[in-house]
N, CA, C and O atoms as a DFTB+ gen file, in Angstrom:
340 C
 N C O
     1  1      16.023      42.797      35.193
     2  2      15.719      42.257      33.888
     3  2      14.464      42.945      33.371
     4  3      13.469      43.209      34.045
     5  1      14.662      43.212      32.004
     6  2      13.516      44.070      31.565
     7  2      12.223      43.274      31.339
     8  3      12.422      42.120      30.959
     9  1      10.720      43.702      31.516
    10  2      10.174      42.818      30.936
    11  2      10.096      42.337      29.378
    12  3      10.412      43.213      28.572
    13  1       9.794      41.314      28.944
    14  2       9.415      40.442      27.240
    15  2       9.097      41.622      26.586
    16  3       8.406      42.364      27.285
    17  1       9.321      41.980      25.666
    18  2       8.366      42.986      24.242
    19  2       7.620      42.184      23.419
    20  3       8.246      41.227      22.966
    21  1       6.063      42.315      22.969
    22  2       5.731      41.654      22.434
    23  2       6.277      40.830      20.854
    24  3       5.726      39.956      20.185
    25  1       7.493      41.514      20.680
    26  2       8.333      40.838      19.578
    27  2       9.506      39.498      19.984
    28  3      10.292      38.778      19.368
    29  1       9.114      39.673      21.211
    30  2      10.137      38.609      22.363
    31  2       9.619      37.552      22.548
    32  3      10.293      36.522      22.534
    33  1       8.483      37.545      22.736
    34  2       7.598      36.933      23.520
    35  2       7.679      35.137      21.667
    36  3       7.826      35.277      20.452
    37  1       7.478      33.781      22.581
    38  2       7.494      33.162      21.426
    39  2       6.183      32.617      21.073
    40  3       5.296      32.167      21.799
    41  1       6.269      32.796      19.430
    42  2       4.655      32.722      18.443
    43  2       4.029      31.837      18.995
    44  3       4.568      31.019      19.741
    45  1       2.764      31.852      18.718
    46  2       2.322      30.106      19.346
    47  2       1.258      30.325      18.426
    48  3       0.513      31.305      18.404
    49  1       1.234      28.779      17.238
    50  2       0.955      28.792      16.421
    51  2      -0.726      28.715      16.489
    52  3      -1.223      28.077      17.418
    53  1      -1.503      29.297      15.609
    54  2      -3.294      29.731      15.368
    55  2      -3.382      28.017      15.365
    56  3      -2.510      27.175      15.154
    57  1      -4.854      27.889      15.700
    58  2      -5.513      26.334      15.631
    59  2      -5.503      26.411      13.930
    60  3      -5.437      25.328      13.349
    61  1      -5.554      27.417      13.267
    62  2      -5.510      27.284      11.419
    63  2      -4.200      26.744      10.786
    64  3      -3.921      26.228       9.704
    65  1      -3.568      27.047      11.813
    66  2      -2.092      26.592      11.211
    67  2      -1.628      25.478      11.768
    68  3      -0.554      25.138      11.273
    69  1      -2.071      24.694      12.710
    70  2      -2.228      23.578      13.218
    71  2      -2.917      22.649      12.858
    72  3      -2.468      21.503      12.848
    73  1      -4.450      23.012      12.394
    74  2      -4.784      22.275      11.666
    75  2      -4.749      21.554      10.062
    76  3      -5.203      20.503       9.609
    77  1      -3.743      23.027       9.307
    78  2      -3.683      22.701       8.146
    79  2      -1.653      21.795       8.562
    80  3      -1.259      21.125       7.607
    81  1      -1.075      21.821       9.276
    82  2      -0.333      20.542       9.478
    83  2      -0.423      19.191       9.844
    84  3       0.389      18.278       9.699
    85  1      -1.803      19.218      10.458
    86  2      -2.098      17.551      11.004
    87  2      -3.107      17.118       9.468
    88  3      -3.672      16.036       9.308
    89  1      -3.114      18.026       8.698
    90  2      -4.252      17.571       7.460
    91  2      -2.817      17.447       6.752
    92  3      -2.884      16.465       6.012
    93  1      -2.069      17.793       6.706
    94  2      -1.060      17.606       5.545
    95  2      -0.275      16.426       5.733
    96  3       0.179      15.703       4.845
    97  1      -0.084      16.220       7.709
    98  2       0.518      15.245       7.479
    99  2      -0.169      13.871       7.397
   100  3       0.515      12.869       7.189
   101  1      -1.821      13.777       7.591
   102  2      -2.400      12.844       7.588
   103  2      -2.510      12.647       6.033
   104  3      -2.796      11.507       5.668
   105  1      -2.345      13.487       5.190
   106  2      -2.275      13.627       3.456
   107  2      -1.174      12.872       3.572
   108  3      -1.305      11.832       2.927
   109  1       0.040      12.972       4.223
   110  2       1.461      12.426       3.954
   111  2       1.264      10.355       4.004
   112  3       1.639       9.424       3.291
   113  1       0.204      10.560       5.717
   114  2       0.522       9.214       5.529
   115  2      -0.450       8.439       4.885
   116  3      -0.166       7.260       4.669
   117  1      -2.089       9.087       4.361
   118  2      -2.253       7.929       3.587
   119  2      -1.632       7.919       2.317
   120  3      -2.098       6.922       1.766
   121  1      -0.848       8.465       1.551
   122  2      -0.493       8.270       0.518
   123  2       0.640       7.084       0.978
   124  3       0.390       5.890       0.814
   125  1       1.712       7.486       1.479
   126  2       2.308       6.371       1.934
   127  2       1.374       4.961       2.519
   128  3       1.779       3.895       2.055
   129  1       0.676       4.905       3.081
   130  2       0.099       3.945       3.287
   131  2      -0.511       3.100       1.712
   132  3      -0.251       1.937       1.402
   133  1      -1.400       4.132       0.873
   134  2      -1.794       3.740      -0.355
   135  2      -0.499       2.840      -0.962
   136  3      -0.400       1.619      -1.087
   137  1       0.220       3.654      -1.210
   138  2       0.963       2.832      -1.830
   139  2       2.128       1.961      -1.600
   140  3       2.977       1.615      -2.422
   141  1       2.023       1.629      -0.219
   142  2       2.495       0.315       0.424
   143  2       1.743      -0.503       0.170
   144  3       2.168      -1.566      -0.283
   145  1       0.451      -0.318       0.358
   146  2      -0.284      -1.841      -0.119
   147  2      -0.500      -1.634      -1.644
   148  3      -1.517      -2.213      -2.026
   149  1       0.031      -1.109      -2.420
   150  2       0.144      -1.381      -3.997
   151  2       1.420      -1.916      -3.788
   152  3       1.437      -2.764      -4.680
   153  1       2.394      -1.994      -3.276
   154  2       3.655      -3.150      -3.371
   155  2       3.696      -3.961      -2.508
   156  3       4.317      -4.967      -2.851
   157  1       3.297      -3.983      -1.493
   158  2       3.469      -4.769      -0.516
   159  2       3.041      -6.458      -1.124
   160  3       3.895      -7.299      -0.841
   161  1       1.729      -7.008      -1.965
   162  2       1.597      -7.952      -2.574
   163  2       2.726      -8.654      -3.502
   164  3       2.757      -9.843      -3.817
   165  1       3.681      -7.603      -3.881
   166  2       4.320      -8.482      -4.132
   167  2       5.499      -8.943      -3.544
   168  3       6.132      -9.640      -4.337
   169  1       6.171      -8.786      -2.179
   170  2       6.462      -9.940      -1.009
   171  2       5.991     -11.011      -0.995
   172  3       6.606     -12.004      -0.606
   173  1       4.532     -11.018      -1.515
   174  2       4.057     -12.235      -1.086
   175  2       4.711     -13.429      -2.339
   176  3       4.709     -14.658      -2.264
   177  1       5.095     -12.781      -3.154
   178  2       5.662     -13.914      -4.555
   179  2       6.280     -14.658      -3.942
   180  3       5.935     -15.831      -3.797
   181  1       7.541     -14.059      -3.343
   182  2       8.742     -14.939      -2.901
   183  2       8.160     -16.050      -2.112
   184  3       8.267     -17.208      -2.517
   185  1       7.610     -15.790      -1.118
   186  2       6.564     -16.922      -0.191
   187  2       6.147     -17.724      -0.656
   188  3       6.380     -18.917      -0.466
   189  1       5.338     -17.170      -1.471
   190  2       4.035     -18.354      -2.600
   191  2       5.175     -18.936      -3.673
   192  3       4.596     -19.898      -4.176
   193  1       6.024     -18.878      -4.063
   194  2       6.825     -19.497      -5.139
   195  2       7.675     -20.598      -4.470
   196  3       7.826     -21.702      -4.994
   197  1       8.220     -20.248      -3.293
   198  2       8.629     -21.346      -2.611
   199  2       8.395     -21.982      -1.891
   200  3       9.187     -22.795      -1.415
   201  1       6.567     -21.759      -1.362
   202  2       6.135     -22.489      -0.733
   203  2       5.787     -22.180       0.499
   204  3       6.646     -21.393       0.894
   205  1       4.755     -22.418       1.593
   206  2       4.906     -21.812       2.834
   207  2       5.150     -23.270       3.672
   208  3       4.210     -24.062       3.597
   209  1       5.916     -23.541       4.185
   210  2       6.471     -25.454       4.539
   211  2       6.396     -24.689       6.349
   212  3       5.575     -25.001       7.212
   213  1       7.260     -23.897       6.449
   214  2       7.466     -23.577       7.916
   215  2       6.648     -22.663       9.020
   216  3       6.148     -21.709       8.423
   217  1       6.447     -22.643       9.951
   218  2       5.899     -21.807      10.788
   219  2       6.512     -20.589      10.651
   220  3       5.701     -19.702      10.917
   221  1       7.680     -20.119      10.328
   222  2       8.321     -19.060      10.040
   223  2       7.398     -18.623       8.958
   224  3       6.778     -17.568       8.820
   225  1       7.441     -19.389       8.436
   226  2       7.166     -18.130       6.576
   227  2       5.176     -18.424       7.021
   228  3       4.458     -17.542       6.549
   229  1       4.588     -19.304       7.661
   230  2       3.347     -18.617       8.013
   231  2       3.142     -17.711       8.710
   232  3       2.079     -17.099       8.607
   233  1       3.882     -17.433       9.423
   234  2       4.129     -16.462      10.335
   235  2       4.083     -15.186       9.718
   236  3       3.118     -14.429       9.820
   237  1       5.100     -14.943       9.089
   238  2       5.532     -14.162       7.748
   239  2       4.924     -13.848       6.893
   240  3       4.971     -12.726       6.390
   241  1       4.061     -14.963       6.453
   242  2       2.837     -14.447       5.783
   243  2       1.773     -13.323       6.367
   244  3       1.547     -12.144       6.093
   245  1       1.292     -14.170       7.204
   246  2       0.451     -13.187       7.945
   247  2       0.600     -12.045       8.388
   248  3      -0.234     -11.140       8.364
   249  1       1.803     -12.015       8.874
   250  2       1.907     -10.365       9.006
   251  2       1.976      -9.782       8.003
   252  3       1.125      -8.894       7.955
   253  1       2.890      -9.870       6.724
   254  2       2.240      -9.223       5.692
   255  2       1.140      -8.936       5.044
   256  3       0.796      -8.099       4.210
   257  1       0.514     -10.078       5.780
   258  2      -1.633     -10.169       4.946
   259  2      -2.141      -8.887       6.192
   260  3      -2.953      -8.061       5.777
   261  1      -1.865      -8.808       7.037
   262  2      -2.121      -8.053       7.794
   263  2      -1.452      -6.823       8.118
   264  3      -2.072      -6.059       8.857
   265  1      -0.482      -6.526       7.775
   266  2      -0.042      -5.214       7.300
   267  2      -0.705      -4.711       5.848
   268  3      -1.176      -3.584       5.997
   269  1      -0.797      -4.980       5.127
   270  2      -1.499      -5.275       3.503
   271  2      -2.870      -4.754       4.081
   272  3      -3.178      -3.572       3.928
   273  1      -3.707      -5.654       4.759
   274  2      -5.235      -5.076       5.182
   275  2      -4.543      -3.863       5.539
   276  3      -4.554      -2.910       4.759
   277  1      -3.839      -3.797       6.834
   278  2      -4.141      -2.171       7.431
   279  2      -3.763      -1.059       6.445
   280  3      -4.503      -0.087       6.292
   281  1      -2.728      -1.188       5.846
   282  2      -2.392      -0.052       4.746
   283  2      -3.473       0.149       3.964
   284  3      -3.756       1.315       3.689
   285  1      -4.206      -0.817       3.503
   286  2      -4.980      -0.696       2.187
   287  2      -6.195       0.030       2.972
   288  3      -6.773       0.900       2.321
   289  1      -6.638      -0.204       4.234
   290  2      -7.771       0.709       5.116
   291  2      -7.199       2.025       5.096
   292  3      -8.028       2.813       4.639
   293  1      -5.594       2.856       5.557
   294  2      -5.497       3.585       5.672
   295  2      -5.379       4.340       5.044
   296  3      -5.467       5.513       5.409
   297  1      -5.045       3.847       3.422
   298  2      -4.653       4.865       2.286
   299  2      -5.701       4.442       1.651
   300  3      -5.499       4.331       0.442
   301  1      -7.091       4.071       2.115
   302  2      -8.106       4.329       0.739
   303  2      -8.433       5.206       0.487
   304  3      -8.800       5.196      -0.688
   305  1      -8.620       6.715       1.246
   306  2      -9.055       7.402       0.697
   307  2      -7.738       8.443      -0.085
   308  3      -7.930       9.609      -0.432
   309  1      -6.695       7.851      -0.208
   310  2      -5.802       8.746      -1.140
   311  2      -6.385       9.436      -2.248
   312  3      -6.943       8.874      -3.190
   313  1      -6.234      10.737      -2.103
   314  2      -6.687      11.265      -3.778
   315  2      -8.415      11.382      -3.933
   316  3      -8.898      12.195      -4.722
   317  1      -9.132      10.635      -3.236
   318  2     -10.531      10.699      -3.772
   319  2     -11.290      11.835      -3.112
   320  3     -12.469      11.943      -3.449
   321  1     -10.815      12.693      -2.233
   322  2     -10.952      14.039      -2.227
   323  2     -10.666      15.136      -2.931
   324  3     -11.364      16.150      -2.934
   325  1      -9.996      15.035      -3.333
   326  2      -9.230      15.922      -4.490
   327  2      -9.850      15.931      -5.742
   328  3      -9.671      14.939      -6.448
   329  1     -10.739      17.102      -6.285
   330  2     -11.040      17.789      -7.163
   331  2     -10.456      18.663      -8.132
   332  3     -11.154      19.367      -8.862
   333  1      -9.062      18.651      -8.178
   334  2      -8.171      19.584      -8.840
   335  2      -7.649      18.465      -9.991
   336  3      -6.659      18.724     -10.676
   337  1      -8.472      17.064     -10.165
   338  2      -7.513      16.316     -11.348
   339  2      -8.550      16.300     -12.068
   340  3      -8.508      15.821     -13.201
């Protein structure tokens, strides 16, 4: 078997190009995060309109109050880096 040619051999990607994918995808998720907790409040209608009577729907609540906090921590800084608007 011959040896690899350096055109054989497989790329292995620069720390520049690695790092501009973990920045893009951390761009990916606070935006998604941002704007989960811009809808996520309103789940809470259905709850609050009919009442919270059961351990279920407190239950229910809370995890949404608490999904709601964590999104709204993770996507605050959406956009407020960005100098191009």
């Amino acid at each position: 078997m011959a040896p690899a040619t350096p055109n054989q051999l497989p790329s292995i990607p620069s720390p520049v190009s690695e790092r501009l994918s973990v920045s893009a995808a951390v761009a990916q998720l606070r935006m998604a995060c941002f704007w989960l907790a811009v809808v996520l409040p309103f789940a809470y209608l259905s709850l609050l309109a009919s009442g919270i009577d059961s351990t279920a729907e407190v239950q229910a609540f809370l995890v949404l109050l608490g999904l709601n906090l964590g999104t709204l921590v993770v996507g605050h800084g959406h956009r407020s880096d960005r100098s191009d608007d």
